[in-house]
PDB file of C-alpha atoms in Angstrom:
ATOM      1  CA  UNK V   1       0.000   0.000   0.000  1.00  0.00           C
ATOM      2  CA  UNK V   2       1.278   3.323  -0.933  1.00  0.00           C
ATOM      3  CA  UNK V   3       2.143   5.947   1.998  1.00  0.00           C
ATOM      4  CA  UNK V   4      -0.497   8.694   1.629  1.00  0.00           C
ATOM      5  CA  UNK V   5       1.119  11.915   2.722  1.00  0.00           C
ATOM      6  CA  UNK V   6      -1.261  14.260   4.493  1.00  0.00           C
ATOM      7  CA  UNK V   7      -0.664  18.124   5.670  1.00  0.00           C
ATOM      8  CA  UNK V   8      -1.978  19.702   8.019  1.00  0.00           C
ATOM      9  CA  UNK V   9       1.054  22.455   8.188  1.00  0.00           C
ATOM     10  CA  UNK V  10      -1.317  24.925   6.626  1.00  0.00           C
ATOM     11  CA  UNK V  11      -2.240  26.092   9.317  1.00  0.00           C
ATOM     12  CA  UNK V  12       0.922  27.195  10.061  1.00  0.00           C
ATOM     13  CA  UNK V  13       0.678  28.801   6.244  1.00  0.00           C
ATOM     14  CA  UNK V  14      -2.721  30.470   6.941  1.00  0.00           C
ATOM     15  CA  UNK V  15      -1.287  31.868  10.154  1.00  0.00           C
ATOM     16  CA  UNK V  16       0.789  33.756   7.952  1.00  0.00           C
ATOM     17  CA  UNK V  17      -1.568  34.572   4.688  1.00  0.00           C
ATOM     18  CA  UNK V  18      -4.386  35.037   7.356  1.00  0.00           C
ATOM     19  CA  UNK V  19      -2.291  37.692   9.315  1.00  0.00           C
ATOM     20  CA  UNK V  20       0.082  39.615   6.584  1.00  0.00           C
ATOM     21  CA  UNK V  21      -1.647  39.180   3.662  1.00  0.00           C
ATOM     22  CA  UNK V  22      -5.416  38.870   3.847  1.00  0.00           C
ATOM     23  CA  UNK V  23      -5.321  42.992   4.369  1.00  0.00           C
ATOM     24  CA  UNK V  24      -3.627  43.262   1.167  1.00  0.00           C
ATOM     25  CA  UNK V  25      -5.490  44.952  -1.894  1.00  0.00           C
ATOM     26  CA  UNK V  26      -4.893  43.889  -5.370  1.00  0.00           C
ATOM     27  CA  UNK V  27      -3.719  46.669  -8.051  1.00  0.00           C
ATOM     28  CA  UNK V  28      -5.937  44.179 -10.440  1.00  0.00           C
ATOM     29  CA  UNK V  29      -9.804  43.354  -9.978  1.00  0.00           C
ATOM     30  CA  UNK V  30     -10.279  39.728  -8.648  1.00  0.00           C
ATOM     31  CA  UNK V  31     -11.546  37.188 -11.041  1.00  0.00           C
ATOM     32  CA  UNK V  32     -14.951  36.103 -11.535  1.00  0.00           C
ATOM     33  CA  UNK V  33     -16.238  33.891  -8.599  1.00  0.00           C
ATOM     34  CA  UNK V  34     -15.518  29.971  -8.903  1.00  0.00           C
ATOM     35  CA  UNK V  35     -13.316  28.066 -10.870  1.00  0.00           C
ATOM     36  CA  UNK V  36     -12.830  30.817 -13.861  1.00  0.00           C
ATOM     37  CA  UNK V  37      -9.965  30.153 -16.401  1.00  0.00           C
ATOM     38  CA  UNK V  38      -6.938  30.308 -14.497  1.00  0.00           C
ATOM     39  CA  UNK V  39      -4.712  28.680 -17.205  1.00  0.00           C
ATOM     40  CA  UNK V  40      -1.806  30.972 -16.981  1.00  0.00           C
ATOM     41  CA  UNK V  41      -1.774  30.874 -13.169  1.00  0.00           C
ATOM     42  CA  UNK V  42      -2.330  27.181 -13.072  1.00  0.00           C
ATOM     43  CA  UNK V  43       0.776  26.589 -15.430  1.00  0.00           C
ATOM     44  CA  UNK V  44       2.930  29.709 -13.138  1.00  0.00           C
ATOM     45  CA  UNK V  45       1.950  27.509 -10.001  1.00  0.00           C
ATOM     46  CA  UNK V  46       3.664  24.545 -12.026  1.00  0.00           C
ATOM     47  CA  UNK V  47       6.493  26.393 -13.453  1.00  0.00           C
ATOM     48  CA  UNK V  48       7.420  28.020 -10.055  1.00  0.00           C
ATOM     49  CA  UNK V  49       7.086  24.829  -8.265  1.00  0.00           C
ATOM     50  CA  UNK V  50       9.777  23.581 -10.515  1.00  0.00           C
ATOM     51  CA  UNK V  51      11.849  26.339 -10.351  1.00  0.00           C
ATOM     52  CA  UNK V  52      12.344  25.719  -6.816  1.00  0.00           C
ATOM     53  CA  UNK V  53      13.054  22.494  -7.521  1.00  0.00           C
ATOM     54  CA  UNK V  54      15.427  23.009  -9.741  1.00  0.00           C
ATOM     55  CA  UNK V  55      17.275  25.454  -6.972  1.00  0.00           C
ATOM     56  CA  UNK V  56      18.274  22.136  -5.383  1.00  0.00           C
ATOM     57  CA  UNK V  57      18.758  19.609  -7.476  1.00  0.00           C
ATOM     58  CA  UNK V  58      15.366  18.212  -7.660  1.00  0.00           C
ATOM     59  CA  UNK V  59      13.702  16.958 -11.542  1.00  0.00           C
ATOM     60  CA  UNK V  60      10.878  18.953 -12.532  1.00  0.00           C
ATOM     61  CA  UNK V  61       7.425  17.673 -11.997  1.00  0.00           C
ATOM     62  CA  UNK V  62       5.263  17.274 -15.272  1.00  0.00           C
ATOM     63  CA  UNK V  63       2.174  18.738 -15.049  1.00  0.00           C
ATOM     64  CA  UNK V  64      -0.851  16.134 -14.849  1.00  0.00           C
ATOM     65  CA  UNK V  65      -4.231  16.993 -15.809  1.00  0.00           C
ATOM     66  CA  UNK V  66      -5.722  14.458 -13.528  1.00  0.00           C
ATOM     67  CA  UNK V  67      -4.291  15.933 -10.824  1.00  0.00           C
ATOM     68  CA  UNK V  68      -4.886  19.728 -12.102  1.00  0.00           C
ATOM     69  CA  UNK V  69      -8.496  18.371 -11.876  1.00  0.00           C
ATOM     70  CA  UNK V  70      -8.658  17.096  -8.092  1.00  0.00           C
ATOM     71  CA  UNK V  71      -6.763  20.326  -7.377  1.00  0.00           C
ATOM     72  CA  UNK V  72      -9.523  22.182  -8.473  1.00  0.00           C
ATOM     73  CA  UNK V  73     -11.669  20.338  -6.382  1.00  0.00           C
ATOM     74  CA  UNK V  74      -9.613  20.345  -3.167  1.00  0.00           C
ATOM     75  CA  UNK V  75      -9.139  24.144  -3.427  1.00  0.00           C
ATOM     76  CA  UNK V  76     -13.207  24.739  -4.306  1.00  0.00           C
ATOM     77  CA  UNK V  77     -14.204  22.139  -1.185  1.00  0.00           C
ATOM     78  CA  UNK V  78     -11.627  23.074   1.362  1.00  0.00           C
ATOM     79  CA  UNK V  79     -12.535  26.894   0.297  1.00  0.00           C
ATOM     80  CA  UNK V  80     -16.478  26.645   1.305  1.00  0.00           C
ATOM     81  CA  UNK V  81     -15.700  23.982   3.961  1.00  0.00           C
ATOM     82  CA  UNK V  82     -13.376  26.331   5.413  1.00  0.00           C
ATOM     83  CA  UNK V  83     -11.081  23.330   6.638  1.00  0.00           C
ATOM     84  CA  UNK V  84      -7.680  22.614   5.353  1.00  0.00           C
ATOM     85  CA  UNK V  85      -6.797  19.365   3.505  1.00  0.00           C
ATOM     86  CA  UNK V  86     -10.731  18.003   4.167  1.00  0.00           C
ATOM     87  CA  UNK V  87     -10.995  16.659   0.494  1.00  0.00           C
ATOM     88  CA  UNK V  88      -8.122  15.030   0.192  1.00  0.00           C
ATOM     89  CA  UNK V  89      -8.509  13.371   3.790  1.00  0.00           C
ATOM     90  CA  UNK V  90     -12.286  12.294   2.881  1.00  0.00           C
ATOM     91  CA  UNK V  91     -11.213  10.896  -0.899  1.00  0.00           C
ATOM     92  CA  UNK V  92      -7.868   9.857   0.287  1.00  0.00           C
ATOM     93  CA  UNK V  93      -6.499  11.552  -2.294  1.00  0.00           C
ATOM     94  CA  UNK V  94      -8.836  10.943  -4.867  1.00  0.00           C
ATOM     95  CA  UNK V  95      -7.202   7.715  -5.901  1.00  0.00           C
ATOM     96  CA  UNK V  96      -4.776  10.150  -7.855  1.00  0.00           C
ATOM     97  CA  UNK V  97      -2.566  12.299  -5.260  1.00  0.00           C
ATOM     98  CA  UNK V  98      -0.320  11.395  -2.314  1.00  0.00           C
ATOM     99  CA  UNK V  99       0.784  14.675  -0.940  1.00  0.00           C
ATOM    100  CA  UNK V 100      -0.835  18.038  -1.167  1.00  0.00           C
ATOM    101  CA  UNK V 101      -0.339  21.661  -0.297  1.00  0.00           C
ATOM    102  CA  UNK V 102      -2.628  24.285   0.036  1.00  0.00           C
ATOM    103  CA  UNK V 103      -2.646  28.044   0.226  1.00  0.00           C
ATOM    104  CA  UNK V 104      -5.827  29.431   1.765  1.00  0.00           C
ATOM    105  CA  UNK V 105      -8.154  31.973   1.719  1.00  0.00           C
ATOM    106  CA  UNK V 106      -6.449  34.933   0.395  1.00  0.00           C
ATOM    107  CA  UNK V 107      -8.419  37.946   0.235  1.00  0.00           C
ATOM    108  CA  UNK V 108      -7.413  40.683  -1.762  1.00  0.00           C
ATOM    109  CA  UNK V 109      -5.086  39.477  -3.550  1.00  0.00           C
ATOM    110  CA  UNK V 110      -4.708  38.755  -7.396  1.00  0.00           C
ATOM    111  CA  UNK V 111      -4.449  35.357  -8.067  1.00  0.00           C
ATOM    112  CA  UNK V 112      -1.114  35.185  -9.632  1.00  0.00           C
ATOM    113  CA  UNK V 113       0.207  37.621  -6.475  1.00  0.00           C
ATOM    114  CA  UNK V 114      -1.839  34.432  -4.235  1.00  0.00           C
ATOM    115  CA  UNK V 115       0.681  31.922  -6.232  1.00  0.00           C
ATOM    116  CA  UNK V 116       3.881  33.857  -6.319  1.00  0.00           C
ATOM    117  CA  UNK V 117       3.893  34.673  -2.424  1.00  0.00           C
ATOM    118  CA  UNK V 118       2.390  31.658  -1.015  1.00  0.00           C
ATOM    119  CA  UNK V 119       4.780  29.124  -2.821  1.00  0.00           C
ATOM    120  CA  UNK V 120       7.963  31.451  -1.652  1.00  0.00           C
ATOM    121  CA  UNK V 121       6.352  31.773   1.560  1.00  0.00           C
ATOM    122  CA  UNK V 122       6.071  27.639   1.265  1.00  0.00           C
ATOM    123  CA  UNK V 123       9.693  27.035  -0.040  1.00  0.00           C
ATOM    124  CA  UNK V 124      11.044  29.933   2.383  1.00  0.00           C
ATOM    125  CA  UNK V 125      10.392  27.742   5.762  1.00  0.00           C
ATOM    126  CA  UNK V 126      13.314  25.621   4.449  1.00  0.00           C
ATOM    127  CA  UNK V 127      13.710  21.299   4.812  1.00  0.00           C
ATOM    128  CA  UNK V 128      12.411  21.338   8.331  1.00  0.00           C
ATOM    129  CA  UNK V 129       8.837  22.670   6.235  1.00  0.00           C
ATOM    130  CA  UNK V 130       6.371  20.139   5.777  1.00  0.00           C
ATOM    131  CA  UNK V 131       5.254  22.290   2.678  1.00  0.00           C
ATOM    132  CA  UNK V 132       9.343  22.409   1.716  1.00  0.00           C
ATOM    133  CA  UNK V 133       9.159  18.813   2.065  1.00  0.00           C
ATOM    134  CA  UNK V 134       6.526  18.285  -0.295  1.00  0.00           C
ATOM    135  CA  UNK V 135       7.575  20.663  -3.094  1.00  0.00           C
ATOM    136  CA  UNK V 136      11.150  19.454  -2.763  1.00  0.00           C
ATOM    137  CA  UNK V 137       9.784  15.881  -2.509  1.00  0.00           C
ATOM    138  CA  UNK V 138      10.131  12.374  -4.484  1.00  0.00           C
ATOM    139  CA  UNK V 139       7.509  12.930  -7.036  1.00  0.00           C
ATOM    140  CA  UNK V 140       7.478  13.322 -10.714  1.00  0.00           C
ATOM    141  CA  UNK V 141       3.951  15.067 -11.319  1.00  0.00           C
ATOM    142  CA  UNK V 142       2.143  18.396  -9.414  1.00  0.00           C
ATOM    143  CA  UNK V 143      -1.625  19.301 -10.462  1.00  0.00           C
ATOM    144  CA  UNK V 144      -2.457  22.786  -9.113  1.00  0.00           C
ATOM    145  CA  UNK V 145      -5.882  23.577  -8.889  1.00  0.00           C
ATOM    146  CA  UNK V 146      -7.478  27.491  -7.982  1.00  0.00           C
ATOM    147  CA  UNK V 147     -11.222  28.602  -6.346  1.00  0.00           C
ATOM    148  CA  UNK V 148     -11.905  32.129  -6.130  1.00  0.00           C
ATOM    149  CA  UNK V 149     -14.944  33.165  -4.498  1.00  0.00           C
ATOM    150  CA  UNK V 150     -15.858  36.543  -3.310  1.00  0.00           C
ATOM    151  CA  UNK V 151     -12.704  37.597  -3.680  1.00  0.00           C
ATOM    152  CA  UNK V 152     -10.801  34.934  -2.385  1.00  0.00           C
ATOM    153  CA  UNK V 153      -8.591  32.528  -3.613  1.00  0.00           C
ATOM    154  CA  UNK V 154      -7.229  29.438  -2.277  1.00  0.00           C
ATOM    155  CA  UNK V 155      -5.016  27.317  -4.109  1.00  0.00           C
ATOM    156  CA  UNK V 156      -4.283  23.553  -3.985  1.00  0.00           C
ATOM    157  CA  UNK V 157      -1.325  21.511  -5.253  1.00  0.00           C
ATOM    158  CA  UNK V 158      -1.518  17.883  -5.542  1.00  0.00           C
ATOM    159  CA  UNK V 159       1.491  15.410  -6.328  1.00  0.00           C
ATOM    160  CA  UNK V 160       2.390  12.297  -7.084  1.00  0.00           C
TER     161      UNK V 160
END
C-alpha cells in the first residue's frame, strides 16, 4: 500500500496569509467567482514549483491533468468547507494524489500575487517545512488547482 502523505502544516501557512496578507489589496480586480480560467496561473503555479526544484537539485514535476483536476476540487471544497486538507482526507487523495499543499483563503489578492507569495512563503520555511518537504519531494507530477470566491482565492497543489 502506498504511503499517503497528508498536511496539516497549513495552518501554520494560513497563520501567515491570514495575518500579513489577507489585508492586502490587489492593483488588479479579482476574477470572476468559482473556478474561472486560471490557465496561466495554473501553469505559473507549475512552473514556479519547478523552479524551486530546480534550486536544489530536484527533476521537474510534469504537469498532470488528472491531478490539475482534483486540485480544483480540493481548493473549491476546502474553500467553502473552510477546513484545510478536508478533500483530500475524505477521498484519500482521490485515488490520484499522495501529498498536497494548500494556500488558503487569500483575500485581496490577485491570483497570480496568491501563487507567487504563497509558494515562496512555502519554499522559504526551508527542509524542516512540511510544505518544503513536499515541493522538494520524491515525485514526478504536481496538479495545481485554484477557487476564487468573493474575492478569495485558495489554491491547492496535488502530487504524485
Amino acid at each position: 500500500m502506498m504511503n499517503r502523505i497528508f498536511v496539516g502544516a497549513a495552518l501554520g501557512l494560513l497563520g501567515l496569509a491570514g495575518a500579513s496578507c489577507s489585508q492586502m489589496t490587489s492593483p488588479s480586480a479579482p476574477t470572476p467567482g468559482g473556478t474561472a480560467n486560471f490557465a496561466a496561473e495554473l501553469a505559473f503555479c507549475v512552473d514556479q514549483t519547478n523552479r524551486y526544484r530546480a534550486s536544489v537539485g530536484r527533476a521537474p514535476l510534469a504537469r498532470s491533468q488528472a491531478l490539475e483536476e482534483f486540485a480544483t476540487k480540493a481548493a473549491e471544497h476546502d474553500a467553502n468547507a473552510r477546513v484545510a486538507h478536508q478533500h483530500f482526507a475524505l477521498t484519500n487523495g482521490g485515488g490520484v494524489s499522495r501529498a498536497e499543499t494548500e494556500i488558503l483563503w487569500w483575500k485581496g489578492v490577485a491570483a497570480p500575487d496568491v501563487v507567487e507569495r504563497g509558494l515562496a512563503q512555502m519554499w522559504r520555511v526551508g527542509p524542516s517545512g512540511e510544505h518544503y518537504d513536499i515541493m522538494s519531494g520524491a515525485f514526478t507530477e504536481i496538479g495545481c488547482g485554484i477557487y476564487e470566491s468573493g474575492g478569495e482565492i485558495t489554491i491547492a497543489q496535488d502530487f504524485r
